[in-house]
Amino acid sequence: MGCRFGQGYLFARPMTTDEARRYLFVAGERQVSPLTGRRGERRTTTHPVARGEQRVGDLSRLQKTSRMCDAVIDEVHGRRIRSGDRWLADFASCNYLGFDFDPEIMDAIAPHVRRWGTHPSWSRLIGNPRLYTDIEERLADLLRAPDTLLLPTITLIHASVIPVLAAGGQVCVEARAHRTMYDGCLVARGQGASVRRFHGDRPEDLEQLLAAAPPGAARLVCIDGVNSMTGNLPDLPRLARICRAQEALLYIDDAHGFGIIGERGPAETSPYGSKGNSIVRHLAESYDGIILVAGFSKSYSSLLAFVTATPELKAHLKVAAGPYLYSGPSPTASLATVLAGFDVNARRGDAIRADLYRKTHRVLDHVRGLGVATPNTDGLPIIEIPLADSWDLDAVGDFLWDHGIYVTLAGYPLVPRKQVGFRIQITALNSDEEIEQLNQTLTELADRFPLQQSLAPAEPPEGWAP
């Protein structure tokens, strides 16, 4: 027999596999422990299935109970999506520039498919359609980087390139770095590297870790560029100075910055900068001792990713990084999308970014006016709203769904328990009417559910006035 409480059941004997699957999560309930009287009490068990379920926490429960999680999308009209019989305004898309529905880009795909077929089946080490080298050359010019290497996804780059760069030495990974980057660090550890974590807001800790590394060992520091939850930038100039002083290589995943932020200058149309050529140029850094990784799947709406490198490192990665030899390549449509996207970005990109900035600040200003807390201080189009009570996440998801708003739910352990909430992503394709619908819904949400409150009215960073 078992006593039910918290998110599962307390058993006097080890659970069977079927019992663990059946009882571990009880949808939407907030039970009180008969032993302690506290809500949300967790029971202790040694069963491996139960331990696995505990590790995925709310995410597993949300997948079972929330319409906002693992949804099937039946129809898409721009940023209006239909799931079943419900039409919603899409604020979960990462297609920040709206290239996924740009007519010029969509029309450019068919000629390349007719010329190259739907999918080049060679691995890149065996054969490269000219599309690859054209993209790498144009990308290096856009980034003003020494060279670039294209691979299908950022996840594959982390898993293959990080171990090569670590070379059995010491890897320091920022505590809030993306999970896929951390997984790449674990691969490096399996190949002999030591892995240490540090907090980006305490650069002195990184300095100490690098100074304590064994003499002669390779030193690699892994960080996010634009953070995927807060939408904020790291103190890249300081971290780069520390890495250069300690002869460490700085590896940056700027998946959410590439295409949005770029170099600053008098001709910029918004504080996002010009060209969308990523965080290194946005913060006026060079590629001396810096490796930049990003993908085209967000701003350019294409299945493709890249890593910057010197020509010498690029040649080495072609034989040392597994995906160049063993992974299937990106489909022709993705390659064509990027090439057309370069043209659109050159002609219209800065105007698109200015519109994206305007829409983002309509939402940020409204959130701040409600007194609702958000960690977003840098004004980028990722707006995280943490709940005062993490147990409200299911109900909040239902409320947003019923009001026609689709967002990304951020449950534990995707974020720490105290940061459980939801993430809003603004794109250039969201209409002003959809922005107004979102703001009205947030007003009603703040009246109905306890949200974390800002301690003081948030002021935008200097130079970011609308």
mmCIF file of C-alpha atoms in Angstrom, residues 276-420:
data_model
loop_
_atom_site.group_PDB
_atom_site.id
_atom_site.type_symbol
_atom_site.label_atom_id
_atom_site.label_comp_id
_atom_site.label_asym_id
_atom_site.label_seq_id
_atom_site.Cartn_x
_atom_site.Cartn_y
_atom_site.Cartn_z
ATOM 1 C CA GLY A 276 22.659 40.810 -37.257
ATOM 2 C CA ASN A 277 26.264 39.590 -37.229
ATOM 3 C CA SER A 278 26.131 38.309 -33.652
ATOM 4 C CA ILE A 279 27.431 39.075 -30.192
ATOM 5 C CA VAL A 280 31.136 39.254 -31.006
ATOM 6 C CA ARG A 281 30.620 42.228 -33.336
ATOM 7 C CA HIS A 282 27.793 43.678 -31.237
ATOM 8 C CA LEU A 283 30.156 44.056 -28.275
ATOM 9 C CA ALA A 284 33.062 45.203 -30.479
ATOM 10 C CA GLU A 285 35.182 42.119 -29.839
ATOM 11 C CA SER A 286 37.567 40.350 -32.196
ATOM 12 C CA TYR A 287 37.870 36.627 -32.892
ATOM 13 C CA ASP A 288 41.260 36.496 -31.198
ATOM 14 C CA GLY A 289 40.878 33.514 -28.875
ATOM 15 C CA ILE A 290 37.115 33.298 -29.526
ATOM 16 C CA ILE A 291 35.097 30.557 -31.227
ATOM 17 C CA LEU A 292 31.525 31.525 -32.138
ATOM 18 C CA VAL A 293 28.832 28.894 -32.630
ATOM 19 C CA ALA A 294 25.312 29.670 -33.815
ATOM 20 C CA GLY A 295 22.568 28.295 -35.995
ATOM 21 C CA PHE A 296 20.339 29.403 -38.831
ATOM 22 C CA SER A 297 17.305 27.618 -37.386
ATOM 23 C CA LYS A 298 16.053 30.689 -35.537
ATOM 24 C CA SER A 299 16.522 34.018 -37.307
ATOM 25 C CA TYR A 300 17.099 32.435 -40.737
ATOM 26 C CA SER A 301 14.517 29.642 -40.257
ATOM 27 C CA SER A 302 16.792 26.966 -41.712
ATOM 28 C CA LEU A 303 18.237 23.647 -40.542
ATOM 29 C CA LEU A 304 21.907 24.613 -40.538
ATOM 30 C CA ALA A 305 24.550 25.728 -38.019
ATOM 31 C CA PHE A 306 28.121 26.987 -38.021
ATOM 32 C CA VAL A 307 31.307 27.376 -36.045
ATOM 33 C CA THR A 308 33.902 30.075 -36.712
ATOM 34 C CA ALA A 309 37.516 29.005 -37.011
ATOM 35 C CA THR A 310 40.873 29.871 -38.433
ATOM 36 C CA PRO A 311 41.587 28.094 -41.740
ATOM 37 C CA GLU A 312 43.950 25.757 -39.862
ATOM 38 C CA LEU A 313 41.354 24.830 -37.232
ATOM 39 C CA LYS A 314 38.699 24.418 -39.919
ATOM 40 C CA ALA A 315 40.890 21.904 -41.755
ATOM 41 C CA HIS A 316 41.446 20.017 -38.495
ATOM 42 C CA LEU A 317 37.739 19.932 -37.615
ATOM 43 C CA LYS A 318 36.924 18.427 -40.995
ATOM 44 C CA VAL A 319 38.696 15.238 -39.969
ATOM 45 C CA ALA A 320 38.391 15.426 -36.161
ATOM 46 C CA ALA A 321 34.724 16.451 -35.722
ATOM 47 C CA GLY A 322 32.512 13.449 -36.449
ATOM 48 C CA PRO A 323 29.501 15.141 -38.114
ATOM 49 C CA TYR A 324 31.583 16.392 -41.055
ATOM 50 C CA LEU A 325 32.258 12.779 -41.981
ATOM 51 C CA TYR A 326 29.450 10.752 -40.400
ATOM 52 C CA SER A 327 26.369 12.980 -40.250
ATOM 53 C CA GLY A 328 23.849 13.432 -43.017
ATOM 54 C CA PRO A 329 23.932 16.944 -44.494
ATOM 55 C CA SER A 330 21.284 19.637 -44.377
ATOM 56 C CA PRO A 331 18.563 19.418 -47.047
ATOM 57 C CA THR A 332 18.846 21.558 -50.161
ATOM 58 C CA ALA A 333 15.886 23.709 -49.101
ATOM 59 C CA SER A 334 17.755 24.741 -45.955
ATOM 60 C CA LEU A 335 20.869 25.725 -47.896
ATOM 61 C CA ALA A 336 18.787 27.695 -50.394
ATOM 62 C CA THR A 337 16.925 29.403 -47.552
ATOM 63 C CA VAL A 338 20.157 30.680 -46.029
ATOM 64 C CA LEU A 339 21.480 32.061 -49.313
ATOM 65 C CA ALA A 340 18.215 33.895 -49.975
ATOM 66 C CA GLY A 341 18.176 35.018 -46.356
ATOM 67 C CA PHE A 342 21.572 36.675 -46.786
ATOM 68 C CA ASP A 343 20.109 38.764 -49.616
ATOM 69 C CA VAL A 344 17.036 39.751 -47.604
ATOM 70 C CA ASN A 345 19.171 40.525 -44.561
ATOM 71 C CA ALA A 346 21.439 42.796 -46.610
ATOM 72 C CA ARG A 347 18.532 44.776 -48.081
ATOM 73 C CA ARG A 348 15.807 44.687 -45.431
ATOM 74 C CA GLY A 349 17.317 43.163 -42.300
ATOM 75 C CA ASP A 350 17.929 46.358 -40.346
ATOM 76 C CA ALA A 351 14.379 47.584 -40.978
ATOM 77 C CA ILE A 352 13.044 44.201 -39.785
ATOM 78 C CA ARG A 353 15.195 44.399 -36.637
ATOM 79 C CA ALA A 354 13.908 47.932 -35.918
ATOM 80 C CA ASP A 355 10.322 46.643 -36.119
ATOM 81 C CA LEU A 356 11.190 43.677 -33.902
ATOM 82 C CA TYR A 357 12.716 46.038 -31.342
ATOM 83 C CA ARG A 358 9.581 48.227 -31.365
ATOM 84 C CA LYS A 359 7.247 45.270 -30.807
ATOM 85 C CA THR A 360 9.453 43.783 -28.096
ATOM 86 C CA HIS A 361 9.452 47.030 -26.158
ATOM 87 C CA ARG A 362 5.682 47.335 -26.379
ATOM 88 C CA VAL A 363 5.517 44.087 -24.403
ATOM 89 C CA LEU A 364 8.424 44.868 -22.064
ATOM 90 C CA ASP A 365 6.995 48.295 -21.234
ATOM 91 C CA HIS A 366 3.609 46.722 -20.513
ATOM 92 C CA VAL A 367 5.111 44.021 -18.267
ATOM 93 C CA ARG A 368 7.078 46.618 -16.341
ATOM 94 C CA GLY A 369 3.993 48.813 -16.058
ATOM 95 C CA LEU A 370 2.152 45.915 -14.400
ATOM 96 C CA GLY A 371 4.968 45.671 -11.843
ATOM 97 C CA VAL A 372 5.658 42.115 -12.980
ATOM 98 C CA ALA A 373 9.218 40.849 -12.693
ATOM 99 C CA THR A 374 11.187 39.676 -15.701
ATOM 100 C CA PRO A 375 14.922 38.966 -15.779
ATOM 101 C CA ASN A 376 15.131 40.648 -19.207
ATOM 102 C CA THR A 377 17.324 43.734 -18.747
ATOM 103 C CA ASP A 378 18.914 43.915 -22.215
ATOM 104 C CA GLY A 379 15.755 44.426 -24.251
ATOM 105 C CA LEU A 380 15.995 41.412 -26.547
ATOM 106 C CA PRO A 381 12.863 39.562 -27.739
ATOM 107 C CA ILE A 382 12.909 36.813 -25.082
ATOM 108 C CA ILE A 383 10.710 37.762 -22.127
ATOM 109 C CA GLU A 384 10.585 35.324 -19.230
ATOM 110 C CA ILE A 385 7.743 35.701 -16.705
ATOM 111 C CA PRO A 386 8.414 33.755 -13.459
ATOM 112 C CA LEU A 387 5.464 32.690 -11.305
ATOM 113 C CA ALA A 388 5.228 33.407 -7.600
ATOM 114 C CA ASP A 389 3.989 29.825 -7.091
ATOM 115 C CA SER A 390 5.499 27.190 -9.370
ATOM 116 C CA TRP A 391 2.494 24.919 -8.810
ATOM 117 C CA ASP A 392 0.369 27.349 -10.845
ATOM 118 C CA LEU A 393 2.161 26.483 -14.097
ATOM 119 C CA ASP A 394 -0.495 24.084 -15.383
ATOM 120 C CA ALA A 395 -3.294 26.519 -14.624
ATOM 121 C CA VAL A 396 -1.395 29.444 -16.144
ATOM 122 C CA GLY A 397 -0.806 27.424 -19.311
ATOM 123 C CA ASP A 398 -4.527 26.642 -19.525
ATOM 124 C CA PHE A 399 -5.417 30.309 -18.958
ATOM 125 C CA LEU A 400 -3.133 31.496 -21.768
ATOM 126 C CA TRP A 401 -4.411 28.758 -24.094
ATOM 127 C CA ASP A 402 -8.039 29.668 -23.398
ATOM 128 C CA HIS A 403 -7.200 33.302 -24.173
ATOM 129 C CA GLY A 404 -5.615 32.362 -27.493
ATOM 130 C CA ILE A 405 -1.967 32.884 -26.504
ATOM 131 C CA TYR A 406 0.705 30.242 -27.196
ATOM 132 C CA VAL A 407 3.983 30.499 -25.255
ATOM 133 C CA THR A 408 6.835 28.310 -24.026
ATOM 134 C CA LEU A 409 6.224 26.870 -20.565
ATOM 135 C CA ALA A 410 9.398 26.730 -18.449
ATOM 136 C CA GLY A 411 9.021 24.007 -15.851
ATOM 137 C CA TYR A 412 11.490 22.449 -13.477
ATOM 138 C CA PRO A 413 14.215 21.261 -14.183
ATOM 139 C CA LEU A 414 14.480 23.364 -17.367
ATOM 140 C CA VAL A 415 14.780 26.268 -14.931
ATOM 141 C CA PRO A 416 15.335 26.349 -11.157
ATOM 142 C CA ARG A 417 12.161 25.894 -9.115
ATOM 143 C CA LYS A 418 12.067 29.593 -8.138
ATOM 144 C CA GLN A 419 12.172 30.598 -11.823
ATOM 145 C CA VAL A 420 9.349 28.363 -13.069
#
